[in-house]
PDB file of C-alpha atoms and ligand atoms in Angstrom:
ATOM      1  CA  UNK W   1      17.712 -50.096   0.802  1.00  0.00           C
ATOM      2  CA  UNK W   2      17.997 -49.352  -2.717  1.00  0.00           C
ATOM      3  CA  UNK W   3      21.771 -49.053  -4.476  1.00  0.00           C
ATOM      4  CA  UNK W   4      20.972 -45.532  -5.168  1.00  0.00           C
ATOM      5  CA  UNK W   5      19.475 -44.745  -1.246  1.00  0.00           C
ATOM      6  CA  UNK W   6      22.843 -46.692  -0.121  1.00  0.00           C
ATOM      7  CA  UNK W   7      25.017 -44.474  -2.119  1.00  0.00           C
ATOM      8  CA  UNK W   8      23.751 -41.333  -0.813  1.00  0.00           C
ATOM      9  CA  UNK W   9      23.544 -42.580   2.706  1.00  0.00           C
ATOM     10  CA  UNK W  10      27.021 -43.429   2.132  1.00  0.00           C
ATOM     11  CA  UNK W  11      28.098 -39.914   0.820  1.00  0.00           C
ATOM     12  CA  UNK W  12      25.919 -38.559   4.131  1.00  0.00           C
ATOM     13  CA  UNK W  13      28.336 -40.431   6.103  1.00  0.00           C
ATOM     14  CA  UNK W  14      31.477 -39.202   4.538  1.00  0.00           C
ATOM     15  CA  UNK W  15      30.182 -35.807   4.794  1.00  0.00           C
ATOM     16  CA  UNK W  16      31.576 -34.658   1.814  1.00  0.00           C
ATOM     17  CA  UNK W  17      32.686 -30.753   1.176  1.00  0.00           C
ATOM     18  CA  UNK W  18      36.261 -31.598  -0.868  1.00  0.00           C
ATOM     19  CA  UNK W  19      37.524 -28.248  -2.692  1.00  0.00           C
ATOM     20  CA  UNK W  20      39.430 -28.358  -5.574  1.00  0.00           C
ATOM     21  CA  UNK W  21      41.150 -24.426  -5.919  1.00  0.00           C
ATOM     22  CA  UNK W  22      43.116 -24.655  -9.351  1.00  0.00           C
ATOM     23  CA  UNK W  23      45.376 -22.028 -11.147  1.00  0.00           C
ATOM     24  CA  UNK W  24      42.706 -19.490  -9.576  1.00  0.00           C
ATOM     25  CA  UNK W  25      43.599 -15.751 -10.704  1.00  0.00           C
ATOM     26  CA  UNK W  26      42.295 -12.416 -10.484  1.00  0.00           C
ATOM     27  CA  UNK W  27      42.646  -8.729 -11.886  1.00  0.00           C
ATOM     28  CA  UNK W  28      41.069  -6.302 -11.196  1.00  0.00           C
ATOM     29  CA  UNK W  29      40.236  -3.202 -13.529  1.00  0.00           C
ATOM     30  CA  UNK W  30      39.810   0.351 -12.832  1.00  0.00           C
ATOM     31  CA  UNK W  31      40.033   2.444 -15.419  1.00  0.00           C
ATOM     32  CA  UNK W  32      43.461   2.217 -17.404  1.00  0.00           C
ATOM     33  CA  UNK W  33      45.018   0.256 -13.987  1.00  0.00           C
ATOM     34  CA  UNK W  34      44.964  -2.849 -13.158  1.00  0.00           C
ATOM     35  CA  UNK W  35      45.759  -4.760 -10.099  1.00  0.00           C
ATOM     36  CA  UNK W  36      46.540  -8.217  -9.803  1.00  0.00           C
ATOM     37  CA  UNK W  37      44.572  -9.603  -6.427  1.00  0.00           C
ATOM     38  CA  UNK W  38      45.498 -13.362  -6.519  1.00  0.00           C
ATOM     39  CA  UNK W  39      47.860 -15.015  -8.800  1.00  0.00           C
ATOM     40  CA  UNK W  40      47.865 -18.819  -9.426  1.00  0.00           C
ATOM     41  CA  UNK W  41      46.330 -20.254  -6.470  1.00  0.00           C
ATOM     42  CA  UNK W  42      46.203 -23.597  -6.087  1.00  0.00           C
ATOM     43  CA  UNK W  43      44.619 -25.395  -3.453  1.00  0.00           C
ATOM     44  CA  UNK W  44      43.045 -28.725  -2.380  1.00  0.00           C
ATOM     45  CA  UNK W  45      40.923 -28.887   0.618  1.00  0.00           C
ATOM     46  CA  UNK W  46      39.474 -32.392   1.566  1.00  0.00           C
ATOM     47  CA  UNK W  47      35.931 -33.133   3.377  1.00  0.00           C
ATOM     48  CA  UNK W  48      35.617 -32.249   6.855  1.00  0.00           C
ATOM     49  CA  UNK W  49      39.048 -31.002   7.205  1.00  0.00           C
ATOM     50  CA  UNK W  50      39.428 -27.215   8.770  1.00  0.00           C
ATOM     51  CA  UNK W  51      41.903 -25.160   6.615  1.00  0.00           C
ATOM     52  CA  UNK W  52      43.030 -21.886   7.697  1.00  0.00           C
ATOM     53  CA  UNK W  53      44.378 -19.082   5.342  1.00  0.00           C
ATOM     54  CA  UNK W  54      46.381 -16.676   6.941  1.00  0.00           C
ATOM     55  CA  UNK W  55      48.199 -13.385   5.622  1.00  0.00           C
ATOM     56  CA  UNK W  56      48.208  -9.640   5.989  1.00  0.00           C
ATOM     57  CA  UNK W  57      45.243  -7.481   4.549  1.00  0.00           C
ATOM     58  CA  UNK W  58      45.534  -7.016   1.252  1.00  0.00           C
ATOM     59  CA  UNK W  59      46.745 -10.517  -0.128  1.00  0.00           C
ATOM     60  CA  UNK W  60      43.534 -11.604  -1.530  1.00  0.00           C
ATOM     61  CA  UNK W  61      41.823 -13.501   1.293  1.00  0.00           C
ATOM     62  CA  UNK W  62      38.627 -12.544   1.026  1.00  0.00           C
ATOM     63  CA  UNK W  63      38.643 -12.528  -2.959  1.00  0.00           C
ATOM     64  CA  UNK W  64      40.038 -15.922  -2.714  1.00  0.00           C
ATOM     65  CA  UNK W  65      37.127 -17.111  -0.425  1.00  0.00           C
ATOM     66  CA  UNK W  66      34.245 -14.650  -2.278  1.00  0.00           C
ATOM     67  CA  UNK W  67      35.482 -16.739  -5.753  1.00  0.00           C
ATOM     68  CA  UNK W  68      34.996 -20.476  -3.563  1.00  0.00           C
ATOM     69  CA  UNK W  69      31.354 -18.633  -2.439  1.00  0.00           C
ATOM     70  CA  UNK W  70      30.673 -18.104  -6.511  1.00  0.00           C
ATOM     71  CA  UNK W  71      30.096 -14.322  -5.085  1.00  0.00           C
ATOM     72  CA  UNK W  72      32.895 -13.536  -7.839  1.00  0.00           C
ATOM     73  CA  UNK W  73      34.976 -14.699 -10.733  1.00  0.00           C
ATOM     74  CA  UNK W  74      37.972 -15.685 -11.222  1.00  0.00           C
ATOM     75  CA  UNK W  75      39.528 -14.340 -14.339  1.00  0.00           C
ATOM     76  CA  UNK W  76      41.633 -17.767 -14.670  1.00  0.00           C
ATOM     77  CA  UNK W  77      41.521 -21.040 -13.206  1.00  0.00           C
ATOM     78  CA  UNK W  78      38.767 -23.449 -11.997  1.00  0.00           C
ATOM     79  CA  UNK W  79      36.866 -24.114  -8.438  1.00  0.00           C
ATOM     80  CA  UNK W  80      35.484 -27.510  -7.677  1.00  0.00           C
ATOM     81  CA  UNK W  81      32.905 -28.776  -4.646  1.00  0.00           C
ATOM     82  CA  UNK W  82      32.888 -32.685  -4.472  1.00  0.00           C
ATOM     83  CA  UNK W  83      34.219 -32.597  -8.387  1.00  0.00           C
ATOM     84  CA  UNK W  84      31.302 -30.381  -9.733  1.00  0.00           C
ATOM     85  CA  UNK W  85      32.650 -26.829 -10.908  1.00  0.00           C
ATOM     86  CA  UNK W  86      31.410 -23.686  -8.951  1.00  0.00           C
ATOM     87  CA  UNK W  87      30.058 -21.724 -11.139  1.00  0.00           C
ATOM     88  CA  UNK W  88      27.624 -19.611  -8.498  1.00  0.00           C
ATOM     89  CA  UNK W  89      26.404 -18.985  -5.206  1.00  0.00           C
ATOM     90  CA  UNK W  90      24.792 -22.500  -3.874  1.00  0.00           C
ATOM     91  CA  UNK W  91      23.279 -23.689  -0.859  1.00  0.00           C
ATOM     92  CA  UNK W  92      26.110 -26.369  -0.472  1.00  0.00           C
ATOM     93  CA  UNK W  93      28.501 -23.247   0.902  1.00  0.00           C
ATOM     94  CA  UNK W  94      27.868 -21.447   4.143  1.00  0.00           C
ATOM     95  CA  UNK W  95      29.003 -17.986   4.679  1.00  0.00           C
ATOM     96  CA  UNK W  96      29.685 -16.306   7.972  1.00  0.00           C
ATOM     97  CA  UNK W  97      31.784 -12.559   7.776  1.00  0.00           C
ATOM     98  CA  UNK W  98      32.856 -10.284  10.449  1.00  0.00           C
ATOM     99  CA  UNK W  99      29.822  -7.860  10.116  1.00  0.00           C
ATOM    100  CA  UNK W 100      27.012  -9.099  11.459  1.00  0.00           C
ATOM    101  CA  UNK W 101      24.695  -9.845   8.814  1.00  0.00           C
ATOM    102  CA  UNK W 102      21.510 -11.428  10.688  1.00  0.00           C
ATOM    103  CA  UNK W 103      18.258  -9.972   9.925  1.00  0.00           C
ATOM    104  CA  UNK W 104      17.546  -7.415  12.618  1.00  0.00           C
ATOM    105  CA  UNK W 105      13.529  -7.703  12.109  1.00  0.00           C
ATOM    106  CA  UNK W 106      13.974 -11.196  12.442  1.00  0.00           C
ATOM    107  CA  UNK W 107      14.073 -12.906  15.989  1.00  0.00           C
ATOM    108  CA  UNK W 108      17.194 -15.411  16.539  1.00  0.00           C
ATOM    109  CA  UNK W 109      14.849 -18.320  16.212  1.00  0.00           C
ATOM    110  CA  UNK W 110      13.606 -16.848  12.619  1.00  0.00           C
ATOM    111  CA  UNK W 111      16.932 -15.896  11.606  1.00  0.00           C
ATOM    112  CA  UNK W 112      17.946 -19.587  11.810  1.00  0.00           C
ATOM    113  CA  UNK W 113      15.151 -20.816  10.213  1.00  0.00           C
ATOM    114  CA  UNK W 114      15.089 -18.492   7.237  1.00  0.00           C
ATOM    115  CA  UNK W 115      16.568 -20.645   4.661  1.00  0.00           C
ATOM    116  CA  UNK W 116      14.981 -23.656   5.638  1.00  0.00           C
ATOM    117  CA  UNK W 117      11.714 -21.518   5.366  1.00  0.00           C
ATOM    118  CA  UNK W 118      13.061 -20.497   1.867  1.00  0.00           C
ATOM    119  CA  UNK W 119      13.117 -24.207   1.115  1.00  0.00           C
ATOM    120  CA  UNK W 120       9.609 -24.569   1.698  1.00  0.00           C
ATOM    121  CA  UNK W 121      10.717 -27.296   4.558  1.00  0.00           C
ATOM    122  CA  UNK W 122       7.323 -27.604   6.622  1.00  0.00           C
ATOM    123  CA  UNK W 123       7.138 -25.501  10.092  1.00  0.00           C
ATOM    124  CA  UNK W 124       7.535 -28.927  11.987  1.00  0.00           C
ATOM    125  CA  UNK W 125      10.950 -29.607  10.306  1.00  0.00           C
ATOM    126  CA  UNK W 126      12.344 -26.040  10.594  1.00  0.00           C
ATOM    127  CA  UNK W 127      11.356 -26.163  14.690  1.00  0.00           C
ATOM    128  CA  UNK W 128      13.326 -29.012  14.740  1.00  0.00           C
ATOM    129  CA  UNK W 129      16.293 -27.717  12.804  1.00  0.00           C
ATOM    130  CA  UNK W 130      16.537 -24.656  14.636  1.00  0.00           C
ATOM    131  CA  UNK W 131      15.901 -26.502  17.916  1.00  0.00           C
ATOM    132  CA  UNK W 132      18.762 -28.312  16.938  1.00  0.00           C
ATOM    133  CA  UNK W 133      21.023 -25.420  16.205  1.00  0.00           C
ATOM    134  CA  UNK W 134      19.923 -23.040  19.138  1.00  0.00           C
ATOM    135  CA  UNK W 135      20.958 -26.392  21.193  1.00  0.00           C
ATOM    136  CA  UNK W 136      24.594 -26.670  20.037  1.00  0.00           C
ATOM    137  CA  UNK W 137      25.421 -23.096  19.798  1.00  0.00           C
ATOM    138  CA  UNK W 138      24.272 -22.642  22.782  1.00  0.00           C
ATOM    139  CA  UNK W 139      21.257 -20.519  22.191  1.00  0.00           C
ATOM    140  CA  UNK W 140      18.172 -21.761  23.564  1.00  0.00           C
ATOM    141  CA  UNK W 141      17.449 -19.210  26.053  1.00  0.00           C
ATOM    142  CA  UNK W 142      17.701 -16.329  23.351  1.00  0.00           C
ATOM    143  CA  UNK W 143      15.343 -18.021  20.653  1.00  0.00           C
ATOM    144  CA  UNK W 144      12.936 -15.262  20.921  1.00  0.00           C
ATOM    145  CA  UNK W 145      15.327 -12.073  20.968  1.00  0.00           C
ATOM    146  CA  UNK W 146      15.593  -9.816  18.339  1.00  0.00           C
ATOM    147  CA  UNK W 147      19.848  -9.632  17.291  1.00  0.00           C
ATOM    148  CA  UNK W 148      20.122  -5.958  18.730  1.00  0.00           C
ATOM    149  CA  UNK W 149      19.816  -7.551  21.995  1.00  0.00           C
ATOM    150  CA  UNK W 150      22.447  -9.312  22.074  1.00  0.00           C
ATOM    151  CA  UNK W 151      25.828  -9.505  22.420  1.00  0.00           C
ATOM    152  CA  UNK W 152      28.738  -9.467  19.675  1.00  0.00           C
ATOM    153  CA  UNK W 153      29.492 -12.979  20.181  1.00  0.00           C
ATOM    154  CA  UNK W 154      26.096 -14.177  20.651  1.00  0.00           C
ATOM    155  CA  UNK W 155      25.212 -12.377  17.034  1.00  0.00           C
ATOM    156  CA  UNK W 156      28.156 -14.716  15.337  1.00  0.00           C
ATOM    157  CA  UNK W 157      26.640 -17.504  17.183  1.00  0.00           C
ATOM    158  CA  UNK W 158      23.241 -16.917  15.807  1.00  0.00           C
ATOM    159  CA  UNK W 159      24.921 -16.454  12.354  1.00  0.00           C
ATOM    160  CA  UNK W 160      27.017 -19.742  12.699  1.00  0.00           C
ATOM    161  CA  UNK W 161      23.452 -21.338  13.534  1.00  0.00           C
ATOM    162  CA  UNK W 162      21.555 -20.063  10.523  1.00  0.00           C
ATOM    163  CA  UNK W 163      24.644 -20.729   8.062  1.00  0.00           C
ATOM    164  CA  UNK W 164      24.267 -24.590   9.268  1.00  0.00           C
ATOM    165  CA  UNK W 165      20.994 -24.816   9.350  1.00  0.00           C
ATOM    166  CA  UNK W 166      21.013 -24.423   5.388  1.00  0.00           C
ATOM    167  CA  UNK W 167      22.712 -27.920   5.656  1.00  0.00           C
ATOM    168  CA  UNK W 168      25.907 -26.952   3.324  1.00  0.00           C
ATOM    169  CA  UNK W 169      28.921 -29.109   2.974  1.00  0.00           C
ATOM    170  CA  UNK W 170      31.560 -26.122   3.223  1.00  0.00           C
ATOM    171  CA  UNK W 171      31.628 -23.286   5.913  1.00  0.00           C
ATOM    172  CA  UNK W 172      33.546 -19.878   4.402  1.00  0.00           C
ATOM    173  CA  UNK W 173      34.350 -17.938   6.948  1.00  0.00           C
ATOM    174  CA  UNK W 174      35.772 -14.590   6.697  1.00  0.00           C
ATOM    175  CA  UNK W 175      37.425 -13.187   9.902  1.00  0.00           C
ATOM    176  CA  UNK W 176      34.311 -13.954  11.756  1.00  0.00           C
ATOM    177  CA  UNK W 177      35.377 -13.105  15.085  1.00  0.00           C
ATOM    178  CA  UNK W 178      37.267 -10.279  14.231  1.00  0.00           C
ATOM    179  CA  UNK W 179      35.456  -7.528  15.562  1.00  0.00           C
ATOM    180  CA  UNK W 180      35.048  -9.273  18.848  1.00  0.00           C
ATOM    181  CA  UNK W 181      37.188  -8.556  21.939  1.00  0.00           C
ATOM    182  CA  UNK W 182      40.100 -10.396  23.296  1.00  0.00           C
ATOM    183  CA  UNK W 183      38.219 -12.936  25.598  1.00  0.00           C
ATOM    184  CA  UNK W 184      34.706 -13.116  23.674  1.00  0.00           C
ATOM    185  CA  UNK W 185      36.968 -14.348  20.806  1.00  0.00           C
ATOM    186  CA  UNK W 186      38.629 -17.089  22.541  1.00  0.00           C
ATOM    187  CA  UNK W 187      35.243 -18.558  23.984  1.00  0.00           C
ATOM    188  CA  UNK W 188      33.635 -18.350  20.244  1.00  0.00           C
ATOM    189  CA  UNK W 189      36.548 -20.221  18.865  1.00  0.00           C
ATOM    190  CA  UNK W 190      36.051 -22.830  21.129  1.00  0.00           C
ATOM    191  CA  UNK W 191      32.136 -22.820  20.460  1.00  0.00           C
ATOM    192  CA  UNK W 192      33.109 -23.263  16.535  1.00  0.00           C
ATOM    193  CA  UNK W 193      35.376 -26.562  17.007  1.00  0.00           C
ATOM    194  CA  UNK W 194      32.535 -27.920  19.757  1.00  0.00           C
ATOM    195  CA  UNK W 195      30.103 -26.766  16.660  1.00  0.00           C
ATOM    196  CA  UNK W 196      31.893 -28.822  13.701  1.00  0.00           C
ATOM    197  CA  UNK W 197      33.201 -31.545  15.733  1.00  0.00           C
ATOM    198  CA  UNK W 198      29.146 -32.150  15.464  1.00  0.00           C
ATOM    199  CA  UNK W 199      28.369 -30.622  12.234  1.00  0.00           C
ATOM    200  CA  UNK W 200      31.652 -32.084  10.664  1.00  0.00           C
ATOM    201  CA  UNK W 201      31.464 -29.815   7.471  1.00  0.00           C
ATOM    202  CA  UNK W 202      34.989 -28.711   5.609  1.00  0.00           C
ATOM    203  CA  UNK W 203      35.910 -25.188   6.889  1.00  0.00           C
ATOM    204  CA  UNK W 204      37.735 -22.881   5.102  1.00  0.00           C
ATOM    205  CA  UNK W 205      38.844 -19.996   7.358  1.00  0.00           C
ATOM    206  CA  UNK W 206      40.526 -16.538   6.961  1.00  0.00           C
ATOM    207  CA  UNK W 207      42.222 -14.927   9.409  1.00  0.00           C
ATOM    208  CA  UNK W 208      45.281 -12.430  10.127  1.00  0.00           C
ATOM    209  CA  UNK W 209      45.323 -13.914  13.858  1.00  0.00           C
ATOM    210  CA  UNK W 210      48.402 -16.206  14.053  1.00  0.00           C
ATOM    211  CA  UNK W 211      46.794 -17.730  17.123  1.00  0.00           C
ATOM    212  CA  UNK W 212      43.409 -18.276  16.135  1.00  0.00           C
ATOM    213  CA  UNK W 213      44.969 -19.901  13.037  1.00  0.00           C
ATOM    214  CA  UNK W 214      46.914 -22.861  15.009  1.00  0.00           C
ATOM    215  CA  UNK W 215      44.156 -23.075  17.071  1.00  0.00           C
ATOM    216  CA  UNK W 216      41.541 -23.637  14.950  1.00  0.00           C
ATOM    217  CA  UNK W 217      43.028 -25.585  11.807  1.00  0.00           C
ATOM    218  CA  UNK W 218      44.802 -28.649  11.222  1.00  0.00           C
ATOM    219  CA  UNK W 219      46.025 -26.678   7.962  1.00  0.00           C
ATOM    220  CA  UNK W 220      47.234 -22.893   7.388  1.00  0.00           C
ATOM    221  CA  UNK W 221      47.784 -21.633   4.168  1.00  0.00           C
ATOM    222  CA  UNK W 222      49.611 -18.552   4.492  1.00  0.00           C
ATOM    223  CA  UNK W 223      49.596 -16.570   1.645  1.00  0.00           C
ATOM    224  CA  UNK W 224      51.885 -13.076   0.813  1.00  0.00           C
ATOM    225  CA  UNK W 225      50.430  -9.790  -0.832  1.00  0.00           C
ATOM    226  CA  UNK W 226      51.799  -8.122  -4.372  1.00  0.00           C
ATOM    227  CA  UNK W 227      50.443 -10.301  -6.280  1.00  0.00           C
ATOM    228  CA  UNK W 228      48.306 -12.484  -3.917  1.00  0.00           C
ATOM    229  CA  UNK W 229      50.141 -15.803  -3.967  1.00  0.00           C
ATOM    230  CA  UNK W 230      50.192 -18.701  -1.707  1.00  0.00           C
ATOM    231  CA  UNK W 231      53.870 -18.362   0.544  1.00  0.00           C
ATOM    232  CA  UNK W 232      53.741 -21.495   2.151  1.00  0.00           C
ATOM    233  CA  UNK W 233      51.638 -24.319   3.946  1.00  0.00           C
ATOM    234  CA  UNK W 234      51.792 -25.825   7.565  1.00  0.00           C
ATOM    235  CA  UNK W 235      49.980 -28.875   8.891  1.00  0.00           C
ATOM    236  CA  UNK W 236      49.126 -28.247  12.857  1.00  0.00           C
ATOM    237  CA  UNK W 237      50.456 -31.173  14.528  1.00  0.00           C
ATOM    238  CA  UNK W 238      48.696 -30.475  17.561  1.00  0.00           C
ATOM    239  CA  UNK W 239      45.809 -32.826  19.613  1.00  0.00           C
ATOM    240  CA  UNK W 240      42.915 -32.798  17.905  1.00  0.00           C
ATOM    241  CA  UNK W 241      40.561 -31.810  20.666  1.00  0.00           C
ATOM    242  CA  UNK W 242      41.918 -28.205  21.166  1.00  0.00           C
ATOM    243  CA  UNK W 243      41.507 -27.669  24.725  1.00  0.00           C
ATOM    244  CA  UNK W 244      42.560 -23.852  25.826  1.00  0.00           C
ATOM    245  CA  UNK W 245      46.014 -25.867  27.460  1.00  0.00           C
ATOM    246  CA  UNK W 246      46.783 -26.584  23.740  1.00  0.00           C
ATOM    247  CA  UNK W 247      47.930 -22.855  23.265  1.00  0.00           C
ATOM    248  CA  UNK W 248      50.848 -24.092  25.787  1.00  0.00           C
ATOM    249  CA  UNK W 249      51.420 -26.514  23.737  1.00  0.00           C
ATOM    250  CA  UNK W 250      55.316 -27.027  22.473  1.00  0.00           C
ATOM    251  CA  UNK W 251      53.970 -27.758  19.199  1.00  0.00           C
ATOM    252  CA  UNK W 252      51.711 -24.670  19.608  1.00  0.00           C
ATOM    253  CA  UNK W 253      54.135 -22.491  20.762  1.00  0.00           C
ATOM    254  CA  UNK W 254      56.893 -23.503  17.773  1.00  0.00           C
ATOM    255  CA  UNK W 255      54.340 -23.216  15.222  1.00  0.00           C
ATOM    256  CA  UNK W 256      53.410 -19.339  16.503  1.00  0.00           C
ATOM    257  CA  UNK W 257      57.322 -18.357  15.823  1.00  0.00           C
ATOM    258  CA  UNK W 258      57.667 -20.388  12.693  1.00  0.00           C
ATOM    259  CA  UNK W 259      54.397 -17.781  11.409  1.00  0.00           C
ATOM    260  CA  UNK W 260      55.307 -14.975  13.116  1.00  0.00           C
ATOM    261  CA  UNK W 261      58.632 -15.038  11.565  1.00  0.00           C
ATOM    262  CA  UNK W 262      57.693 -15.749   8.075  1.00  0.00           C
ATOM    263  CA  UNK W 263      54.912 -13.095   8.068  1.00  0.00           C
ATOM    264  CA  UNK W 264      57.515 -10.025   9.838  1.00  0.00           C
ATOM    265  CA  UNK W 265      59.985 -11.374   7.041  1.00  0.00           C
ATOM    266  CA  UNK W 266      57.107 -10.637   4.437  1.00  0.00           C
ATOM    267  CA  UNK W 267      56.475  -7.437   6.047  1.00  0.00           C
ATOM    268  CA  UNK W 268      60.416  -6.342   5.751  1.00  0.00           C
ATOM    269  CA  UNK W 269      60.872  -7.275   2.336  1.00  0.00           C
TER     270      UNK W 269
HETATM  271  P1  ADP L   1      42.349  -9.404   2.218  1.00  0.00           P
HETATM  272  O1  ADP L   1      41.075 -10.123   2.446  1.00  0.00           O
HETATM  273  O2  ADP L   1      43.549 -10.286   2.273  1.00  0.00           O
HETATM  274  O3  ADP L   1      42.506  -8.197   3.106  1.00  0.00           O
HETATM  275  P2  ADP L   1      41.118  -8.623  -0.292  1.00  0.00           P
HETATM  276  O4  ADP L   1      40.826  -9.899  -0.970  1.00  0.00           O
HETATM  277  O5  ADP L   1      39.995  -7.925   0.394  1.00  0.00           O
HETATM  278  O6  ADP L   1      42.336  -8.841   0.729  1.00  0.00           O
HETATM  279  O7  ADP L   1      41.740  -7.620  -1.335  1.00  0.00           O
HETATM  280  C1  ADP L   1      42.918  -7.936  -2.083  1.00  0.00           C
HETATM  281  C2  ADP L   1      43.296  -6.741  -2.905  1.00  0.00           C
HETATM  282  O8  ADP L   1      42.361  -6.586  -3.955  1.00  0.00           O
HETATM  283  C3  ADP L   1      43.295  -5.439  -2.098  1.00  0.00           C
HETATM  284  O9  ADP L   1      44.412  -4.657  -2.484  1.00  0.00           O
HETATM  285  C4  ADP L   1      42.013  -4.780  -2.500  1.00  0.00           C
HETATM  286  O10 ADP L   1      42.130  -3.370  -2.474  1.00  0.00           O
HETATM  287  C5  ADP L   1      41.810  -5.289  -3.924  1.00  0.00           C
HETATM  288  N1  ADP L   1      40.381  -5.389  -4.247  1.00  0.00           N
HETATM  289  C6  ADP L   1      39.469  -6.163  -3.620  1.00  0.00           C
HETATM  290  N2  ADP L   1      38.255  -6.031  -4.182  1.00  0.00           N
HETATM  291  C7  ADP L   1      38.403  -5.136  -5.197  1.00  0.00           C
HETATM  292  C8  ADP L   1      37.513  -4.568  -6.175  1.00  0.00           C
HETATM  293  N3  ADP L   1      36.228  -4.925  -6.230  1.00  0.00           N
HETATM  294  N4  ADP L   1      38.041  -3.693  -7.063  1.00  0.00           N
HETATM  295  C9  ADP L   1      39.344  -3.366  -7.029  1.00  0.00           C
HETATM  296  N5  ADP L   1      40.240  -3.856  -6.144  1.00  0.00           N
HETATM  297  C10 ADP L   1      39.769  -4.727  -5.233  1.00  0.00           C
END
């Protein structure tokens, strides 16, 4: 193998997916007011980990996450991937939201296979990427429906599969289960940890769901409203194969208070 073959089988192997989030802020204009959204964010997120940033609607969570996407600008401060700045969309970040953005003329199979189609990756290759995909999200028997026949959870599926099969190093992912009932939510965030333990790209995560937070993430990053600012950070000392038991947890159940109180105190104040 060559040095230069080596070096990128080597960076295959570590994955990759590090972002660097410094002295990121944003105002926005309308008219004569202006509103400060997020306000000296910093923020370091190594490969493969699964960070989680949690806070009430209106702190800047999604602007935070639309500026790592290069969807929008930050008016200060600097976003890096893997120490190159992001100064655009790029295929190396996936994006899943809360609505459901699949293509509804497209059949689950050809929603997954879009961007690899948009590649120009031969049909061979693209079979076996979305053979891959429909496998570990649990799809194969729904390859040929069309995403108004199915199910809430199985549309987030589909859109997990098509965001991976883009191969990026970073998953953004903006309330995705949100709109999804109590138990449907559960049984998708367990898909999503069975998903990256595979995948093993860096997550970054919003939620206001204290529980989906410590269950997901071995970091939250709770951040506060007026101006959007980071409040504080917690690591999740918890097992890291998250079985359902690990909502019993001690650890689990400490954690839950420790957020619940520090967002209610935000809330009063
Ligand atoms: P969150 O995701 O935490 O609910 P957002 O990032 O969506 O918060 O929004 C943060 C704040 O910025 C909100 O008060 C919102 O109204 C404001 N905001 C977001 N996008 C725009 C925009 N394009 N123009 C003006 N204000 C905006």
């Amino acid at each position: 193998m060559s040095e230069t073959a080596e070096a990128a089988a080597a960076v295959k192997d570590i994955g990759l997916g590090a972002i660097s989030i410094q002295g990121v802020g944003k105002t926005y204009q309308s008219g004569k007011t202006t509103f400060r959204a997020l306000d000296d964010i910093d923020l370091e997120i190594g490969a493969n980990e699964f960070v989680t940033i949690l806070g009430p609607s209106g702190c800047g969570k999604s602007t935070l996450l639309r500026i790592v996407a290069g969807l929008e600008e930050a008016n200060e401060g600097e976003i890096g991937l893997d120490g190159e700045y992001v100064v655009g969309p790029g295929a190396n970040r996936g994006m899943v939201f809360q609505g459901y953005t699949l293509f509804p003329w497209l059949t689950v199979r050809q929603n997954i296979e879009y961007g690899p189609k948009l590649k120009g990756i031969s049909i061979l290759e693209r079979r076996a990427i979305s053979n891959h995909y429909l496998r570990i999200t649990r799809l194969e028997s729904f390859a040929n429906r069309f995403p108004k026949q199915l199910s809430g959870g199985m549309k987030q599926r589909v859109a997990i599969a098509r965001a991976l099969a883009n191969g990026p190093k970073v998953m953004l992912m903006d309330e995705p289960f949100g709109a999804l009932d109590a138990q449907t939510k559960l049984e998708m965030q367990e898909c999503l940890l069975d998903v990256m333990e595979k995948e093993k790209t860096t997550v970054l995560f919003i939620t206001h769901d204290i529980d989906e937070a410590i269950f997901l993430s071995q970091r939250i990053v709770v951040m506060a409203a007026g101006p959007g600012r980071i409040l504080k950070e917690f690591s999740v000392a918890l097992p890291a194969e998250r079985t359902p038991e690990v909502r019993e947890h001690p650890e689990f159940l400490k954690l839950k208070r420790e957020l619940a109180a520090l967002l209610k105190h935000r809330d009063n104040n």
